[in-house]
JSON list of C-alpha atoms in Angstrom, two decimals:
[
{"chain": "B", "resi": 1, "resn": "UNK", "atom": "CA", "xyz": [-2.20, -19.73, -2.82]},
{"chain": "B", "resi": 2, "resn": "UNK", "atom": "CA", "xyz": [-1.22, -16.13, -3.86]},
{"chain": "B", "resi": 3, "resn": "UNK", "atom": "CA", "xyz": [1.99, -16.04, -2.14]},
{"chain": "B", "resi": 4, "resn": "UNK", "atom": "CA", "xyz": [4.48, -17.25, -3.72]},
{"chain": "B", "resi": 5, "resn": "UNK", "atom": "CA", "xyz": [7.40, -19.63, -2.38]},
{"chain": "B", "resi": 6, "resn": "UNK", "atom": "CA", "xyz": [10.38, -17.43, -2.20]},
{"chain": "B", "resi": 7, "resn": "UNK", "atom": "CA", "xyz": [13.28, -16.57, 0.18]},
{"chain": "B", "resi": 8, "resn": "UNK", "atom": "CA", "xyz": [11.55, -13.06, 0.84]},
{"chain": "B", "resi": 9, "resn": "UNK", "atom": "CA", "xyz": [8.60, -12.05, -0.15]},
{"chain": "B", "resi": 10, "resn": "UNK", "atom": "CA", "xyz": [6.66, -14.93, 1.84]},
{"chain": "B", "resi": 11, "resn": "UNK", "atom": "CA", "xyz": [4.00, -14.93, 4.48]},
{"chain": "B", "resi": 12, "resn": "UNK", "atom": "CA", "xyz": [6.92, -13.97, 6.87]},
{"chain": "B", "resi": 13, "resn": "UNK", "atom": "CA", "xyz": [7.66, -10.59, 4.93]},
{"chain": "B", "resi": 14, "resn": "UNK", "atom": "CA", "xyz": [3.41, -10.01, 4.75]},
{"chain": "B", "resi": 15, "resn": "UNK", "atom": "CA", "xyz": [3.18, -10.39, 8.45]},
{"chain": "B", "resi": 16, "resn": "UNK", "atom": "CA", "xyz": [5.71, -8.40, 9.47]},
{"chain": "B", "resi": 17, "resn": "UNK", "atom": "CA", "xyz": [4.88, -5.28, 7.06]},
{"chain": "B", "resi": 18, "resn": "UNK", "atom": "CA", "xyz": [1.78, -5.43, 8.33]},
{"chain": "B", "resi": 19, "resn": "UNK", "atom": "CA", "xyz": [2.55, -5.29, 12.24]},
{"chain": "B", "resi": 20, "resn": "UNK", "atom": "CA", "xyz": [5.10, -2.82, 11.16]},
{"chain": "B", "resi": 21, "resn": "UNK", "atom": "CA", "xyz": [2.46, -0.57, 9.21]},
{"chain": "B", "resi": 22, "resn": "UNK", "atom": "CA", "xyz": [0.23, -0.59, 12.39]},
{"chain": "B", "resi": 23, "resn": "UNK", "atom": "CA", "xyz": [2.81, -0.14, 15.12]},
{"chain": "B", "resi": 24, "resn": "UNK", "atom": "CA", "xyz": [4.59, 2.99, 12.83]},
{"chain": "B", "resi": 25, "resn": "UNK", "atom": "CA", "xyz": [0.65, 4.38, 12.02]},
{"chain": "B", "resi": 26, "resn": "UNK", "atom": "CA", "xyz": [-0.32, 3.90, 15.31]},
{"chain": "B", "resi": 27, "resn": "UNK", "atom": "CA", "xyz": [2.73, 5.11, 17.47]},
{"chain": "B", "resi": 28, "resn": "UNK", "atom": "CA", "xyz": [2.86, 8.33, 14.56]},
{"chain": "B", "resi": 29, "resn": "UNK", "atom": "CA", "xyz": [-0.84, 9.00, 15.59]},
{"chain": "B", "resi": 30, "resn": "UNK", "atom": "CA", "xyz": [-1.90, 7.99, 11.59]},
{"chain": "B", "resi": 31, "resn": "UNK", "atom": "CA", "xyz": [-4.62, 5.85, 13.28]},
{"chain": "B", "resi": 32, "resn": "UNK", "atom": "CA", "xyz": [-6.41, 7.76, 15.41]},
{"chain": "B", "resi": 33, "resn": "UNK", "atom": "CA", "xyz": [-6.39, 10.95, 12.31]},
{"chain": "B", "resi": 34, "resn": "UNK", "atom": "CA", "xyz": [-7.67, 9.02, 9.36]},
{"chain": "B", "resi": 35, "resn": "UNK", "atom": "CA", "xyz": [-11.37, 6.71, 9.26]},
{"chain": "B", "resi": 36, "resn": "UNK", "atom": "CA", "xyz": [-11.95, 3.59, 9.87]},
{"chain": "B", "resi": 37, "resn": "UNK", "atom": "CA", "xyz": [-11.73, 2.60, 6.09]},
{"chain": "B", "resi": 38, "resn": "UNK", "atom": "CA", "xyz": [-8.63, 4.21, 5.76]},
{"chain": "B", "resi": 39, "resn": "UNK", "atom": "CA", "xyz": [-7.37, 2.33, 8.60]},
{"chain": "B", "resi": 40, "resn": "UNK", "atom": "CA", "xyz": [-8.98, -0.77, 6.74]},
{"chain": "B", "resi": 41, "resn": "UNK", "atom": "CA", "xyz": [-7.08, 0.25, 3.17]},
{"chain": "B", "resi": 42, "resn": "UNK", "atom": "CA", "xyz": [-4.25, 0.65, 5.46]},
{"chain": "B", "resi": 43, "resn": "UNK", "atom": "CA", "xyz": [-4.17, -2.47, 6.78]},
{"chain": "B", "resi": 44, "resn": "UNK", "atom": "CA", "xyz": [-5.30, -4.18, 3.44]},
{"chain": "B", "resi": 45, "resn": "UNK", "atom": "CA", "xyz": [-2.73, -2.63, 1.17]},
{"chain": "B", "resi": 46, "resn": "UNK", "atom": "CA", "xyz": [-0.28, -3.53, 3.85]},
{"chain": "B", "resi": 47, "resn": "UNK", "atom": "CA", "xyz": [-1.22, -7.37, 3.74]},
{"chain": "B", "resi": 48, "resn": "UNK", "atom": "CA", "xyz": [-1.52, -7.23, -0.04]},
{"chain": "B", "resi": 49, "resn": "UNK", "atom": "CA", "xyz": [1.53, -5.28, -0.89]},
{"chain": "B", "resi": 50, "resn": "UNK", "atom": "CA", "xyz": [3.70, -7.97, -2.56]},
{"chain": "B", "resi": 51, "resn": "UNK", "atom": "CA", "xyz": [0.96, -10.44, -3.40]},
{"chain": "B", "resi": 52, "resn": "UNK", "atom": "CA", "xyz": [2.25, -13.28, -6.13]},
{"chain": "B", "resi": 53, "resn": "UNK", "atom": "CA", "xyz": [5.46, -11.32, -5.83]},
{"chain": "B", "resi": 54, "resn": "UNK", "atom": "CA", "xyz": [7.68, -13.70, -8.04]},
{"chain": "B", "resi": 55, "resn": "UNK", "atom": "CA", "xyz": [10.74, -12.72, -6.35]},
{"chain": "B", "resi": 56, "resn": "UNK", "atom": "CA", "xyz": [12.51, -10.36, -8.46]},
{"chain": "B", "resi": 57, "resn": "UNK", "atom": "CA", "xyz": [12.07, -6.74, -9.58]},
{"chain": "B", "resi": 58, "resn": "UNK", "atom": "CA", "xyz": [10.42, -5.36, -11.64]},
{"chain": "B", "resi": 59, "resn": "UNK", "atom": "CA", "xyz": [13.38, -4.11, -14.00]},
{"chain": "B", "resi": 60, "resn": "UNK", "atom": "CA", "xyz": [14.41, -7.50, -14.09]},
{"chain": "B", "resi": 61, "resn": "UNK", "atom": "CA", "xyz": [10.79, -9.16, -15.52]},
{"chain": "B", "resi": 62, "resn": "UNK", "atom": "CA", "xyz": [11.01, -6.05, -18.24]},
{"chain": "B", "resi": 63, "resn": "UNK", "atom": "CA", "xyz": [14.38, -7.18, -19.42]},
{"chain": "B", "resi": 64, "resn": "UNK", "atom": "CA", "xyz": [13.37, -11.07, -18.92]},
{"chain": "B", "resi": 65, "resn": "UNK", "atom": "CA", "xyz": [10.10, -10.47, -21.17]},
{"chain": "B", "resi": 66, "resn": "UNK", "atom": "CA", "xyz": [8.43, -12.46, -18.35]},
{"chain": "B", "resi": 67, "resn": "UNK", "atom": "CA", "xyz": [4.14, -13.36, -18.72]},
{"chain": "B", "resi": 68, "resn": "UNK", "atom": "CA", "xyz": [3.05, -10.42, -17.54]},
{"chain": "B", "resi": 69, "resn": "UNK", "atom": "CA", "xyz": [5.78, -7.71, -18.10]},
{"chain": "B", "resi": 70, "resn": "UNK", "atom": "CA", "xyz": [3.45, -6.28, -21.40]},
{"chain": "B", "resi": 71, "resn": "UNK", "atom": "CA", "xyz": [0.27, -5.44, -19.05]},
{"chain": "B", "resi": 72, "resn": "UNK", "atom": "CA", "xyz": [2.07, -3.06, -16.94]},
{"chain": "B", "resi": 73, "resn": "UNK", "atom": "CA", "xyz": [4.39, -0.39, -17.77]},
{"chain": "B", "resi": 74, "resn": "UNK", "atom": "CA", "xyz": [5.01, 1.84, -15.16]},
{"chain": "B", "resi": 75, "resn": "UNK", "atom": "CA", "xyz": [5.40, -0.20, -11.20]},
{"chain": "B", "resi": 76, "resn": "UNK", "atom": "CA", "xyz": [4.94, -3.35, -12.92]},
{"chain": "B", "resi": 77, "resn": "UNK", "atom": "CA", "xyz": [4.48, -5.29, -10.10]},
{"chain": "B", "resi": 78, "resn": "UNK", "atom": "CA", "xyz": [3.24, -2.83, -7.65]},
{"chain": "B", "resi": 79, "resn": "UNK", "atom": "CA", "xyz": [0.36, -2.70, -10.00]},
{"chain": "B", "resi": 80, "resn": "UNK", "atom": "CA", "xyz": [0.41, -6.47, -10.41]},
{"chain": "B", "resi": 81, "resn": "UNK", "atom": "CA", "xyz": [-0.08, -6.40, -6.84]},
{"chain": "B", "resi": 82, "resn": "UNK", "atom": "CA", "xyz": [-3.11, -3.85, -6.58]},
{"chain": "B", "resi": 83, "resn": "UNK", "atom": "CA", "xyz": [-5.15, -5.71, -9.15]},
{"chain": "B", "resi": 84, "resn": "UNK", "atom": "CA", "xyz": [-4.80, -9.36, -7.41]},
{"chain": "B", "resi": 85, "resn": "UNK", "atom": "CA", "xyz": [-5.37, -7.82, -4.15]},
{"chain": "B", "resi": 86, "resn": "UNK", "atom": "CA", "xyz": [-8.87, -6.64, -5.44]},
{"chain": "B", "resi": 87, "resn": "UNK", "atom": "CA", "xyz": [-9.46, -9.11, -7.68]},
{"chain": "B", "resi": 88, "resn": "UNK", "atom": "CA", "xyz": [-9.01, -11.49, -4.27]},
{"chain": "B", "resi": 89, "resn": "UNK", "atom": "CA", "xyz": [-11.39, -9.33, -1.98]},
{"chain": "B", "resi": 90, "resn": "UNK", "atom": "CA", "xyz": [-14.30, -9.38, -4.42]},
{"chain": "B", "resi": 91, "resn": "UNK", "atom": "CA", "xyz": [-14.16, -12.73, -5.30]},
{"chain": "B", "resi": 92, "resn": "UNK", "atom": "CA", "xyz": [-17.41, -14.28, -4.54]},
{"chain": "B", "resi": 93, "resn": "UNK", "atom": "CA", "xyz": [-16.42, -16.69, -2.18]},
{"chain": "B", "resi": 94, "resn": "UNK", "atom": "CA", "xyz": [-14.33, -14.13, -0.01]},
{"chain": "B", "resi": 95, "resn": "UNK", "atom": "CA", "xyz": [-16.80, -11.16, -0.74]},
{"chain": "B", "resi": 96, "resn": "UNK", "atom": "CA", "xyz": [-15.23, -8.89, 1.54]},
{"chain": "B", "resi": 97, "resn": "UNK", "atom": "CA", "xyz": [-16.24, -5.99, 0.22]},
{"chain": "B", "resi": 98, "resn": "UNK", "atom": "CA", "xyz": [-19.84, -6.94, -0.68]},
{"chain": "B", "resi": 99, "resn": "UNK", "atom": "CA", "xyz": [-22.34, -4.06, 1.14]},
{"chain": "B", "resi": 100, "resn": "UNK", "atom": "CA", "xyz": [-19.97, -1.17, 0.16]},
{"chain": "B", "resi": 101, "resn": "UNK", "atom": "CA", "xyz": [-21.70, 1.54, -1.98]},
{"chain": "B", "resi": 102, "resn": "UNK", "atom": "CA", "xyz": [-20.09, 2.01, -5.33]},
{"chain": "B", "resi": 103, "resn": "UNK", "atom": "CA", "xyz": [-18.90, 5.60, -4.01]},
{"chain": "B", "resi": 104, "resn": "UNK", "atom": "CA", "xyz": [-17.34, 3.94, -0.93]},
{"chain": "B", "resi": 105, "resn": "UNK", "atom": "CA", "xyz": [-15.59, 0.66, -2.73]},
{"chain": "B", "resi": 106, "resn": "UNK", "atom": "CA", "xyz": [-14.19, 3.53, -5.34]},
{"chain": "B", "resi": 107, "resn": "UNK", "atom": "CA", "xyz": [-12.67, 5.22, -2.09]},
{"chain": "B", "resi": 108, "resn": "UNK", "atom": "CA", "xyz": [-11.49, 1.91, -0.80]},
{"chain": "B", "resi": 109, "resn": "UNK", "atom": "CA", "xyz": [-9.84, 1.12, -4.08]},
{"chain": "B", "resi": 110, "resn": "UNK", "atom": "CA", "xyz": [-7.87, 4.21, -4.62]},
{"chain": "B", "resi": 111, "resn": "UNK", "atom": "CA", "xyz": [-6.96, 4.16, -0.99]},
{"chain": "B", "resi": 112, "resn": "UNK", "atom": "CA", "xyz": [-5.10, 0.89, -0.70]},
{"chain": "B", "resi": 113, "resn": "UNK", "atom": "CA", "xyz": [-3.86, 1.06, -4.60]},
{"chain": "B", "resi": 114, "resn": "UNK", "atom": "CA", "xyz": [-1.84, 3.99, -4.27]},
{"chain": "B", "resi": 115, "resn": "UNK", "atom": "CA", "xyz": [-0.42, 2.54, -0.64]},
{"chain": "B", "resi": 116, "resn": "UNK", "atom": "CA", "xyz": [0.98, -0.09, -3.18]},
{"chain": "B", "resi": 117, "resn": "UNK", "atom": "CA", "xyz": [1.59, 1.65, -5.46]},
{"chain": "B", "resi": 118, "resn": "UNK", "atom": "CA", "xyz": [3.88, 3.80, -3.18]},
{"chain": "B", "resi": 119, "resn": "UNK", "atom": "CA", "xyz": [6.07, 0.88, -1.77]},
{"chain": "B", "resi": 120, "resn": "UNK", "atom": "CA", "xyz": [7.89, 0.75, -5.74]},
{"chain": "B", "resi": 121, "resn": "UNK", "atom": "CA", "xyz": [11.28, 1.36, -4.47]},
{"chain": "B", "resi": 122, "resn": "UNK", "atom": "CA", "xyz": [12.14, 3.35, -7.82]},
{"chain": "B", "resi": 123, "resn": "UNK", "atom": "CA", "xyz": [9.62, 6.25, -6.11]},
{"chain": "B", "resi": 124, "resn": "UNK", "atom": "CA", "xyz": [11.21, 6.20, -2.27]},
{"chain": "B", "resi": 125, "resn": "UNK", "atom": "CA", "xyz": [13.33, 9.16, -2.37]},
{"chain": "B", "resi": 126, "resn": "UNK", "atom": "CA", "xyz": [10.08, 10.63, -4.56]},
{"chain": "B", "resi": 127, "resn": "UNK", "atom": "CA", "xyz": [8.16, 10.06, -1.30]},
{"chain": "B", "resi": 128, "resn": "UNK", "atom": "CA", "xyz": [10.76, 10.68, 1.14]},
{"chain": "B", "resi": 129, "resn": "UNK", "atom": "CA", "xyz": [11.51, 14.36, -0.20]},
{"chain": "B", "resi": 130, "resn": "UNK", "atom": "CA", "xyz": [7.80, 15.26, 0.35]},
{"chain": "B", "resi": 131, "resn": "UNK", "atom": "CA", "xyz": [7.83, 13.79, 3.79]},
{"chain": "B", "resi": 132, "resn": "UNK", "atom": "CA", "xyz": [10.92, 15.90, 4.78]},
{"chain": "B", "resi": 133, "resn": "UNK", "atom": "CA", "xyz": [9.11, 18.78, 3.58]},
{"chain": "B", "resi": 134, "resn": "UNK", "atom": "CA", "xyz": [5.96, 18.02, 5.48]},
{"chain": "B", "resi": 135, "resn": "UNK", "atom": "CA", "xyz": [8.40, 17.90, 8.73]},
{"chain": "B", "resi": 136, "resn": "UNK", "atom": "CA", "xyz": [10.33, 20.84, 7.99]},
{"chain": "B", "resi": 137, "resn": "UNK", "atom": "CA", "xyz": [6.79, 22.83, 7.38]},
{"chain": "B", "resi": 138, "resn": "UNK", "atom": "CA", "xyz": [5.61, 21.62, 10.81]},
{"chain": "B", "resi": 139, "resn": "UNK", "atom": "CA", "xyz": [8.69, 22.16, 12.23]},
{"chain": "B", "resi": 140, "resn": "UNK", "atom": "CA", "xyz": [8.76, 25.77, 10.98]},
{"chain": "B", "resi": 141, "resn": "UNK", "atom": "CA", "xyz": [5.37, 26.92, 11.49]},
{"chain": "B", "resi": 142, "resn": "UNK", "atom": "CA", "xyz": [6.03, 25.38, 15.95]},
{"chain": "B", "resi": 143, "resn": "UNK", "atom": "CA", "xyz": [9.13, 27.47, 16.14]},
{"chain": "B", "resi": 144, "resn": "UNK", "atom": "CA", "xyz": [7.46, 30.88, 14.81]},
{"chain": "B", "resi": 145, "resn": "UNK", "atom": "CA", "xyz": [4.78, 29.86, 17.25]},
{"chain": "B", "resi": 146, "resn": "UNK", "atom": "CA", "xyz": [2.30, 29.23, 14.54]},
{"chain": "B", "resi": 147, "resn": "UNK", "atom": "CA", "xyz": [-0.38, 26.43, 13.96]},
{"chain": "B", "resi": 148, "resn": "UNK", "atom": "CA", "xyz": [1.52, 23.53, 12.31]},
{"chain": "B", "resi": 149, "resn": "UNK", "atom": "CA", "xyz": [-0.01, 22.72, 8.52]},
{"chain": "B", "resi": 150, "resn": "UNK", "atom": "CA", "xyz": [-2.64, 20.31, 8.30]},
{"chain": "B", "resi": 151, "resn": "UNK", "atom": "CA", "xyz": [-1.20, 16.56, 8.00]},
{"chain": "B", "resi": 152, "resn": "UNK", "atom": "CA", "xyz": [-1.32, 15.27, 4.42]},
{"chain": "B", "resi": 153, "resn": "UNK", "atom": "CA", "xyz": [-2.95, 11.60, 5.97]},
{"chain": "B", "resi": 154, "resn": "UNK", "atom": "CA", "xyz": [-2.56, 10.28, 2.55]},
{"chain": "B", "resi": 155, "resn": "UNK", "atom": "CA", "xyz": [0.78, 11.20, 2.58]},
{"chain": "B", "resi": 156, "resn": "UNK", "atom": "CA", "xyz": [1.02, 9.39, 6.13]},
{"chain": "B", "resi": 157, "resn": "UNK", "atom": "CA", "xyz": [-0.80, 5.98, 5.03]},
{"chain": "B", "resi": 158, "resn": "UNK", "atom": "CA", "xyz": [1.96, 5.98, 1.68]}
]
C-alpha cells in the first residue's frame, strides 16, 4: 500500500537495498561496531528508503509543482520518505515502536532519518569525499604504525 507501482522503485528495489545494506554492513564489520538499535535504524531506513517513491526525482516534482513539492524544500522526497516511514511504524495498528522511551524513539528517529536522508543522490559525492577521507586517515595513521582513528559508525550506517 505504500509502494508505489513503478518500473523501479518497487518491492524489488526495497528488497534488494536492504540485503545489500546488511551484506555491505555486515561484511565491512558496521554490524558487529554499532547497537542493536542502530542495526534496527539500519535495517529500517534501509526498507523505508524510497517509500511512496512516485518514480521521479525530486528536481522534477519541484519543476512539475506536484502535491507535495511545497512541504519539503531541501531532499524533497528523501524527507517525504522519513516522515511516512515513521508515520507507518507508529501507527496504532503496526505499533512497532510502542515500549521505546521517549529518549530512545528520539535516537531511533534521528538514526534512520538521516540514513534517508543520506541516499539523496544530489549529496553522494558530499558523502563520498568524507568517506575517502575516513580511509585515507586510517590508512595513514597503519602505515606510521599508529592506532587507526576511531570509525565515524554514523558515517558507516549513511
Amino acid at each position: 500500500e505504500h509502494m508505489y507501482d513503478n518500473p523501479y522503485h518497487n518491492w524489488t528495489h526495497v528488497f534488494d537495498v536492504t540485503q545489500t545494506t546488511y551484506a555491505f554492513a555486515r561484511r565491512a564489520g558496521t554490524l558487529a561496531r554499532i547497537s542493536e538499535w542502530d542495526r534496527f535504524a539500519l535495517l529500517a531506513a534501509a526498507l523505508c528508503h524510497d517509500l511512496e517513491h512516485p518514480g521521479v526525482s525530486s528536481p522534477f516534482i519541484a519543476k512539475a509543482g506536484a502535491v507535495f513539492s511545497g512541504a519539503f524544500k531541501d531532499v524533497l522526497l528523501e524527507k517525504h520518505h522519513a516522515l511516512r516511514a515513521f508515520e507507518v511504524m507508529v501507527d496504532r495498528d503496526v505499533g512497532l515502536l510502542e515500549g521505546l522511551s521517549t529518549a530512545q524513539y528520539y535516537n531511533f528517529r534521528k538514526t534512520v532519518t538521516d540514513c534517508i536522508l543520506a541516499t539523496d543522490m544530489t549529496k553522494h559525492a558530499i558523502y563520498l569525499g568524507h568517506l575517502n577521507e575516513a580511509i585515507a586517515g586510517r590508512g595513514a595513521a597503519t602505515k606510521e604504525g599508529l592506532p587507526a582513528p576511531e570509525v565515524d559508525t554514523q558515517l558507516e550506517m549513511e
